[in-house]
Amino acid sequence: MSAVAARRNLRVTRGRVAIERLEIRFGGQAAVADFSLRVEPGEFVCLLGPSGCGKSTVLNSVAGFIPPSRGQVAVDGAVVTGPGPERGMVFQQHSLFPWKTVRDNVAFGPRMQGRSKAEADALARRYLDLVGLGSSADRYPATLSGGMAQRVGIARALVNHPSVLLMDEPFGALDAQTRAIMQESLLRLWSRIGNTVLFVTHDIDEALFLSDRVVVMSAAPGRVLLDLTVDLPRPRPDDVFADPAFAEHKRQCLKLIRQESRRAFEFADGAGI
Ligand SMILES: Nc1ncnc2c1ncn2[C@@H]1O[C@H](COP(=O)(O)OP(=O)(O)OP(=O)(O)O)[C@@H](O)[C@H]1O
Ligand SMILES: [Mg+2]
């Protein structure tokens, strides 16, 4: 059991992610180069970095949507060669089927896994309850607020019991209040379920509030510049932002991200863009 899981008193044994010297090229250009990262079962890790540094590319590669040009990604010792139910993805813009009800969107995964309609519906109900949307099962995605749609997206990912939950700026399109509520409710879910979370965000406060570790990436091609253990107790109080340790972590991340954003901008400038 990892130290992180022990702290939360959960026996998490699945969800170890090992990214080894990952390189991903699009055409002639490397989006990610020499990117290595190990994540323990049950750990919550955020990826931060300037726009275009390859955060989504790394996540998509762990999801199995993008094959490595070099290096590899393994989950619990098995090399990732394509998507799999043990890795669930939540995107920035929800990707729900507009023609299906909320229930059928969540039941879709279990149905694809061969569950009967009754079983899949029962599972959908359970996970919708978990994200506080049990009473919205018959609604269609177009009638939901942004926060509700993201909750359905989370239920749809969790219903497959993924050992690794991949989240690409899942709260990026939400207003500040909804975002704060979603962060708290995600942490509650995570502490009950105990899966590994790999979470991409632009927001340093969000990263520090949520995670056990914050990984700051360099400008493209993205690699790990800083792997910071967030030394703040859990559950984190509302005023954790005022903690001197939080301020120090934030200063460290901000400095690096500013430096890398400037580098990316100068590069684009030099290329005459
Ligand atoms: N399918 C693709 N085909 C070609 N190039 C791509 C593809 N996906 C990403 N890229 C390029 O790879 C680089 C990294 O993109 P990526 O989307 O991973 O960045 P990011 O860090 O997620 O950025 P943002 O913070 O803006 O979301 C960019 O230069 C992007 O243009
Ligand atoms: Mg992205």
Tab-separated table of C-alpha atoms and ligand atoms in Angstrom:
chain	number	residue	atom	x	y	z
A	1	MET	CA	0.000	0.000	0.000
A	2	SER	CA	1.305	3.475	-0.827
A	3	ALA	CA	2.027	6.018	1.871
A	4	VAL	CA	-0.722	8.183	0.457
A	5	ALA	CA	-3.322	5.453	0.678
A	6	ALA	CA	-2.207	4.562	4.190
A	7	ARG	CA	-2.774	8.149	5.220
A	8	ARG	CA	-6.336	7.936	4.022
A	9	ASN	CA	-6.799	4.528	5.607
A	10	LEU	CA	-7.785	2.820	2.385
A	11	ARG	CA	-6.333	-0.362	1.018
A	12	VAL	CA	-5.601	0.835	-2.489
A	13	THR	CA	-3.544	-1.667	-4.422
A	14	ARG	CA	-4.501	-0.856	-8.028
A	15	GLY	CA	-3.753	2.195	-10.137
A	16	ARG	CA	0.020	2.373	-10.290
A	17	VAL	CA	1.015	4.467	-13.317
A	18	ALA	CA	4.536	4.328	-14.726
A	19	ILE	CA	5.375	6.676	-17.587
A	20	GLU	CA	8.874	5.995	-18.827
A	21	ARG	CA	10.761	8.374	-21.116
A	22	LEU	CA	7.608	9.082	-23.086
A	23	GLU	CA	8.021	10.857	-26.408
A	24	ILE	CA	5.126	11.802	-28.628
A	25	ARG	CA	5.618	13.351	-32.025
A	26	PHE	CA	3.030	14.874	-34.287
A	27	GLY	CA	4.477	15.069	-37.798
A	28	GLY	CA	8.084	16.128	-37.300
A	29	GLN	CA	7.448	17.939	-34.000
A	30	ALA	CA	7.816	16.474	-30.519
A	31	ALA	CA	4.909	17.529	-28.286
A	32	VAL	CA	6.290	15.555	-25.333
A	33	ALA	CA	9.894	14.385	-24.922
A	34	ASP	CA	11.638	12.367	-22.254
A	35	PHE	CA	8.632	12.602	-19.935
A	36	SER	CA	8.868	10.227	-16.971
A	37	LEU	CA	6.476	10.042	-14.044
A	38	ARG	CA	5.488	7.429	-11.482
A	39	VAL	CA	2.194	7.649	-9.661
A	40	GLU	CA	1.390	5.424	-6.679
A	41	PRO	CA	-1.943	3.625	-6.271
A	42	GLY	CA	-4.483	6.039	-4.817
A	43	GLU	CA	-2.378	9.121	-5.348
A	44	PHE	CA	-3.872	12.394	-6.612
A	45	VAL	CA	-1.418	14.076	-9.001
A	46	CYS	CA	-1.954	17.307	-10.928
A	47	LEU	CA	-0.141	18.273	-14.120
A	48	LEU	CA	0.496	21.986	-14.555
A	49	GLY	CA	2.288	23.771	-17.374
A	50	PRO	CA	2.053	26.456	-20.032
A	51	SER	CA	-0.524	26.151	-22.775
A	52	GLY	CA	0.624	23.750	-25.478
A	53	CYS	CA	3.257	22.021	-23.314
A	54	GLY	CA	1.673	18.605	-23.832
A	55	LYS	CA	-0.508	18.062	-20.751
A	56	SER	CA	-3.477	16.730	-22.721
A	57	THR	CA	-1.125	14.701	-24.884
A	58	VAL	CA	0.302	12.937	-21.810
A	59	LEU	CA	-3.191	12.246	-20.466
A	60	ASN	CA	-4.405	10.977	-23.840
A	61	SER	CA	-1.424	8.703	-24.005
A	62	VAL	CA	-2.177	7.212	-20.564
A	63	ALA	CA	-5.791	6.794	-21.746
A	64	GLY	CA	-4.450	4.856	-24.733
A	65	PHE	CA	-5.776	7.293	-27.362
A	66	ILE	CA	-2.301	8.312	-28.584
A	67	PRO	CA	0.499	5.744	-29.040
A	68	PRO	CA	3.990	6.746	-27.841
A	69	SER	CA	6.594	7.492	-30.485
A	70	ARG	CA	9.145	6.341	-27.886
A	71	GLY	CA	9.025	5.141	-24.310
A	72	GLN	CA	5.978	3.613	-22.695
A	73	VAL	CA	3.088	3.967	-20.288
A	74	ALA	CA	2.200	1.089	-17.973
A	75	VAL	CA	-0.668	0.746	-15.524
A	76	ASP	CA	-0.228	-1.892	-12.825
A	77	GLY	CA	2.610	-3.375	-14.824
A	78	ALA	CA	0.632	-3.757	-18.081
A	79	VAL	CA	1.876	-1.666	-20.999
A	80	VAL	CA	-0.902	0.559	-22.370
A	81	THR	CA	-1.627	-0.209	-26.021
A	82	GLY	CA	-5.142	1.248	-26.284
A	83	PRO	CA	-8.108	2.414	-24.216
A	84	GLY	CA	-9.321	0.159	-21.399
A	85	PRO	CA	-12.036	0.210	-18.720
A	86	GLU	CA	-9.449	0.452	-15.918
A	87	ARG	CA	-8.677	3.994	-17.163
A	88	GLY	CA	-11.575	6.470	-17.130
A	89	MET	CA	-11.395	9.873	-18.786
A	90	VAL	CA	-13.248	13.114	-18.015
A	91	PHE	CA	-12.813	15.917	-20.568
A	92	GLN	CA	-13.050	19.701	-20.216
A	93	GLN	CA	-16.157	19.863	-22.369
A	94	HIS	CA	-18.460	17.038	-21.501
A	95	SER	CA	-18.701	14.455	-24.237
A	96	LEU	CA	-22.094	13.011	-23.331
A	97	PHE	CA	-24.305	11.524	-26.039
A	98	PRO	CA	-26.903	14.272	-26.584
A	99	TRP	CA	-29.572	11.806	-27.734
A	100	LYS	CA	-29.315	9.634	-24.618
A	101	THR	CA	-30.736	10.378	-21.181
A	102	VAL	CA	-28.380	10.968	-18.271
A	103	ARG	CA	-29.084	7.400	-17.068
A	104	ASP	CA	-28.358	5.874	-20.482
A	105	ASN	CA	-25.160	7.913	-20.814
A	106	VAL	CA	-23.860	6.454	-17.546
A	107	ALA	CA	-25.218	2.965	-18.291
A	108	PHE	CA	-23.490	2.929	-21.688
A	109	GLY	CA	-20.117	1.661	-20.374
A	110	PRO	CA	-21.559	-1.236	-18.350
A	111	ARG	CA	-23.788	-2.165	-21.330
A	112	MET	CA	-20.688	-2.257	-23.555
A	113	GLN	CA	-19.078	-4.528	-20.950
A	114	GLY	CA	-21.953	-6.956	-21.439
A	115	ARG	CA	-24.123	-6.108	-18.425
A	116	SER	CA	-27.881	-6.544	-18.745
A	117	LYS	CA	-30.009	-3.410	-19.054
A	118	ALA	CA	-31.322	-3.860	-15.501
A	119	GLU	CA	-27.803	-4.262	-14.078
A	120	ALA	CA	-26.446	-1.317	-16.054
A	121	ASP	CA	-29.378	0.896	-14.990
A	122	ALA	CA	-28.860	-0.045	-11.341
A	123	LEU	CA	-25.163	0.804	-11.599
A	124	ALA	CA	-25.967	4.093	-13.326
A	125	ARG	CA	-28.405	4.926	-10.554
A	126	ARG	CA	-25.776	4.210	-7.906
A	127	TYR	CA	-23.144	6.419	-9.523
A	128	LEU	CA	-25.608	9.207	-10.273
A	129	ASP	CA	-26.559	9.164	-6.592
A	130	LEU	CA	-22.875	9.348	-5.732
A	131	VAL	CA	-22.452	12.566	-7.735
A	132	GLY	CA	-25.743	13.966	-6.412
A	133	LEU	CA	-27.738	13.568	-9.623
A	134	GLY	CA	-30.013	10.648	-8.775
A	135	SER	CA	-33.090	12.744	-9.483
A	136	SER	CA	-31.876	13.853	-12.937
A	137	ALA	CA	-31.585	10.389	-14.506
A	138	ASP	CA	-34.347	10.983	-17.072
A	139	ARG	CA	-33.059	14.329	-18.284
A	140	TYR	CA	-31.135	14.938	-21.503
A	141	PRO	CA	-27.643	16.545	-21.552
A	142	ALA	CA	-28.879	19.736	-23.260
A	143	THR	CA	-31.048	20.509	-20.206
A	144	LEU	CA	-28.158	20.325	-17.703
A	145	SER	CA	-25.961	23.116	-16.341
A	146	GLY	CA	-22.201	22.890	-17.019
A	147	GLY	CA	-21.524	21.615	-13.488
A	148	MET	CA	-24.252	18.981	-13.738
A	149	ALA	CA	-22.974	17.776	-17.109
A	150	GLN	CA	-19.477	17.409	-15.639
A	151	ARG	CA	-20.929	15.396	-12.747
A	152	VAL	CA	-22.552	13.055	-15.260
A	153	GLY	CA	-19.175	12.807	-17.008
A	154	ILE	CA	-17.560	11.832	-13.704
A	155	ALA	CA	-20.297	9.253	-12.971
A	156	ARG	CA	-19.862	7.866	-16.482
A	157	ALA	CA	-16.119	7.440	-15.890
A	158	LEU	CA	-16.487	5.998	-12.355
A	159	VAL	CA	-19.203	3.474	-13.225
A	160	ASN	CA	-16.561	1.321	-14.943
A	161	HIS	CA	-14.578	1.156	-11.669
A	162	PRO	CA	-11.416	2.607	-13.167
A	163	SER	CA	-8.290	2.252	-11.072
A	164	VAL	CA	-7.030	5.417	-12.758
A	165	LEU	CA	-9.222	8.454	-13.311
A	166	LEU	CA	-7.854	10.853	-15.944
A	167	MET	CA	-9.261	14.372	-15.829
A	168	ASP	CA	-8.374	17.006	-18.442
A	169	GLU	CA	-9.334	20.436	-17.065
A	170	PRO	CA	-12.702	19.016	-16.018
A	171	PHE	CA	-13.748	22.198	-14.194
A	172	GLY	CA	-12.097	24.664	-16.587
A	173	ALA	CA	-15.365	25.873	-18.088
A	174	LEU	CA	-17.189	26.346	-14.758
A	175	ASP	CA	-17.711	29.530	-12.744
A	176	ALA	CA	-15.596	29.975	-9.600
A	177	GLN	CA	-18.300	28.929	-7.103
A	178	THR	CA	-19.359	25.833	-9.019
A	179	ARG	CA	-15.711	24.945	-9.509
A	180	ALA	CA	-15.036	25.132	-5.743
A	181	ILE	CA	-18.039	22.896	-5.006
A	182	MET	CA	-16.963	20.411	-7.688
A	183	GLN	CA	-13.423	20.302	-6.250
A	184	GLU	CA	-14.735	19.493	-2.787
A	185	SER	CA	-17.118	16.874	-4.057
A	186	LEU	CA	-14.374	15.274	-6.184
A	187	LEU	CA	-12.135	15.024	-3.100
A	188	ARG	CA	-14.966	13.416	-1.135
A	189	LEU	CA	-15.508	10.863	-3.893
A	190	TRP	CA	-11.802	10.185	-4.200
A	191	SER	CA	-11.379	9.615	-0.466
A	192	ARG	CA	-14.225	7.075	-0.562
A	193	ILE	CA	-13.276	5.290	-3.774
A	194	GLY	CA	-9.520	5.538	-3.462
A	195	ASN	CA	-8.566	5.429	-7.126
A	196	THR	CA	-5.537	7.132	-8.633
A	197	VAL	CA	-6.299	10.530	-10.161
A	198	LEU	CA	-4.205	12.229	-12.831
A	199	PHE	CA	-5.659	15.710	-13.217
A	200	VAL	CA	-4.694	18.446	-15.694
A	201	THR	CA	-5.344	22.069	-14.829
A	202	HIS	CA	-4.125	25.597	-15.597
A	203	ASP	CA	-5.073	26.722	-12.124
A	204	ILE	CA	-2.291	26.550	-9.517
A	205	ASP	CA	-4.722	27.045	-6.606
A	206	GLU	CA	-6.834	24.159	-7.874
A	207	ALA	CA	-3.773	21.929	-8.250
A	208	LEU	CA	-2.514	22.686	-4.737
A	209	PHE	CA	-5.958	22.316	-3.154
A	210	LEU	CA	-6.561	18.920	-4.759
A	211	SER	CA	-3.347	17.040	-5.017
A	212	ASP	CA	-0.745	15.005	-3.183
A	213	ARG	CA	1.797	16.011	-5.822
A	214	VAL	CA	1.962	18.769	-8.399
A	215	VAL	CA	4.021	18.134	-11.510
A	216	VAL	CA	5.073	21.218	-13.462
A	217	MET	CA	5.926	20.633	-17.118
A	218	SER	CA	8.338	22.574	-19.313
A	219	ALA	CA	7.287	24.413	-22.454
A	220	ALA	CA	6.970	22.091	-25.476
A	221	PRO	CA	8.292	19.526	-25.844
A	222	GLY	CA	6.932	18.868	-22.371
A	223	ARG	CA	8.977	17.109	-19.728
A	224	VAL	CA	8.885	17.174	-15.927
A	225	LEU	CA	10.495	20.319	-14.483
A	226	LEU	CA	9.245	20.073	-10.918
A	227	ASP	CA	7.664	17.235	-8.948
A	228	LEU	CA	6.356	18.872	-5.795
A	229	THR	CA	4.901	16.999	-2.813
A	230	VAL	CA	2.057	19.109	-1.477
A	231	ASP	CA	2.682	19.204	2.197
A	232	LEU	CA	-0.783	20.174	3.432
A	233	PRO	CA	-3.014	18.078	5.726
A	234	ARG	CA	-6.273	16.497	4.538
A	235	PRO	CA	-9.106	17.221	4.556
A	236	ARG	CA	-8.008	20.665	3.458
A	237	PRO	CA	-9.953	23.478	5.052
A	238	ASP	CA	-11.512	26.328	3.039
A	239	ASP	CA	-8.807	28.682	4.270
A	240	VAL	CA	-5.918	26.406	3.256
A	241	PHE	CA	-5.063	29.140	0.740
A	242	ALA	CA	-3.876	31.269	3.682
A	243	ASP	CA	-1.462	28.563	4.923
A	244	PRO	CA	2.182	29.713	4.529
A	245	ALA	CA	3.099	26.300	3.044
A	246	PHE	CA	0.409	26.818	0.380
A	247	ALA	CA	1.787	30.285	-0.441
A	248	GLU	CA	5.319	28.930	-0.738
A	249	HIS	CA	4.241	26.063	-3.037
A	250	LYS	CA	2.284	28.529	-5.146
A	251	ARG	CA	5.218	30.890	-5.463
A	252	GLN	CA	7.438	28.021	-6.623
A	253	CYS	CA	4.958	26.810	-9.264
A	254	LEU	CA	4.091	30.286	-10.497
A	255	LYS	CA	7.730	31.204	-11.038
A	256	LEU	CA	8.371	28.126	-13.168
A	257	ILE	CA	5.160	28.409	-15.171
A	258	ARG	CA	5.798	32.102	-15.918
A	259	GLN	CA	9.332	31.268	-17.018
A	260	GLU	CA	8.139	28.443	-19.284
A	261	SER	CA	5.233	30.451	-20.724
A	262	ARG	CA	7.674	33.208	-21.600
A	263	ARG	CA	9.966	30.661	-23.249
A	264	ALA	CA	7.072	29.238	-25.285
A	265	PHE	CA	6.029	32.732	-26.336
A	266	GLU	CA	9.546	33.764	-27.355
A	267	PHE	CA	9.868	30.577	-29.370
A	268	ALA	CA	6.605	31.320	-31.192
A	269	ASP	CA	7.763	34.925	-31.726
A	270	GLY	CA	11.097	33.758	-33.123
A	271	ALA	CA	9.290	31.441	-35.508
A	272	GLY	CA	7.488	34.501	-36.898
A	273	ILE	CA	4.073	33.388	-35.604
B	1	LIG	N1	-3.690	15.436	-32.730
B	1	LIG	C1	-2.710	16.322	-32.863
B	1	LIG	N2	-2.128	16.538	-34.055
B	1	LIG	C2	-1.105	17.430	-34.200
B	1	LIG	N3	-0.601	18.138	-33.184
B	1	LIG	C3	-1.148	17.978	-31.975
B	1	LIG	C4	-2.220	17.063	-31.742
B	1	LIG	N4	-2.552	17.104	-30.427
B	1	LIG	C5	-1.712	18.016	-29.874
B	1	LIG	N5	-0.882	18.527	-30.791
B	1	LIG	C6	0.187	19.509	-30.518
B	1	LIG	O1	0.941	19.058	-29.428
B	1	LIG	C7	1.295	20.136	-28.562
B	1	LIG	C8	0.782	19.858	-27.169
B	1	LIG	O2	-0.631	19.931	-27.178
B	1	LIG	P1	-1.518	19.628	-25.897
B	1	LIG	O3	-2.934	19.759	-26.332
B	1	LIG	O4	-1.103	18.344	-25.303
B	1	LIG	O5	-1.097	20.824	-24.939
B	1	LIG	P2	-1.708	21.253	-23.537
B	1	LIG	O6	-0.576	21.383	-22.594
B	1	LIG	O7	-2.825	20.343	-23.183
B	1	LIG	O8	-2.280	22.722	-23.871
B	1	LIG	P3	-3.526	23.499	-23.240
B	1	LIG	O9	-3.074	23.931	-21.872
B	1	LIG	O10	-3.696	24.695	-24.148
B	1	LIG	O11	-4.702	22.590	-23.219
B	1	LIG	C9	0.720	21.386	-29.211
B	1	LIG	O12	1.719	22.003	-29.971
B	1	LIG	C10	-0.379	20.861	-30.110
B	1	LIG	O13	-0.570	21.689	-31.211
B	2	MG	MG	-4.903	20.611	-22.936
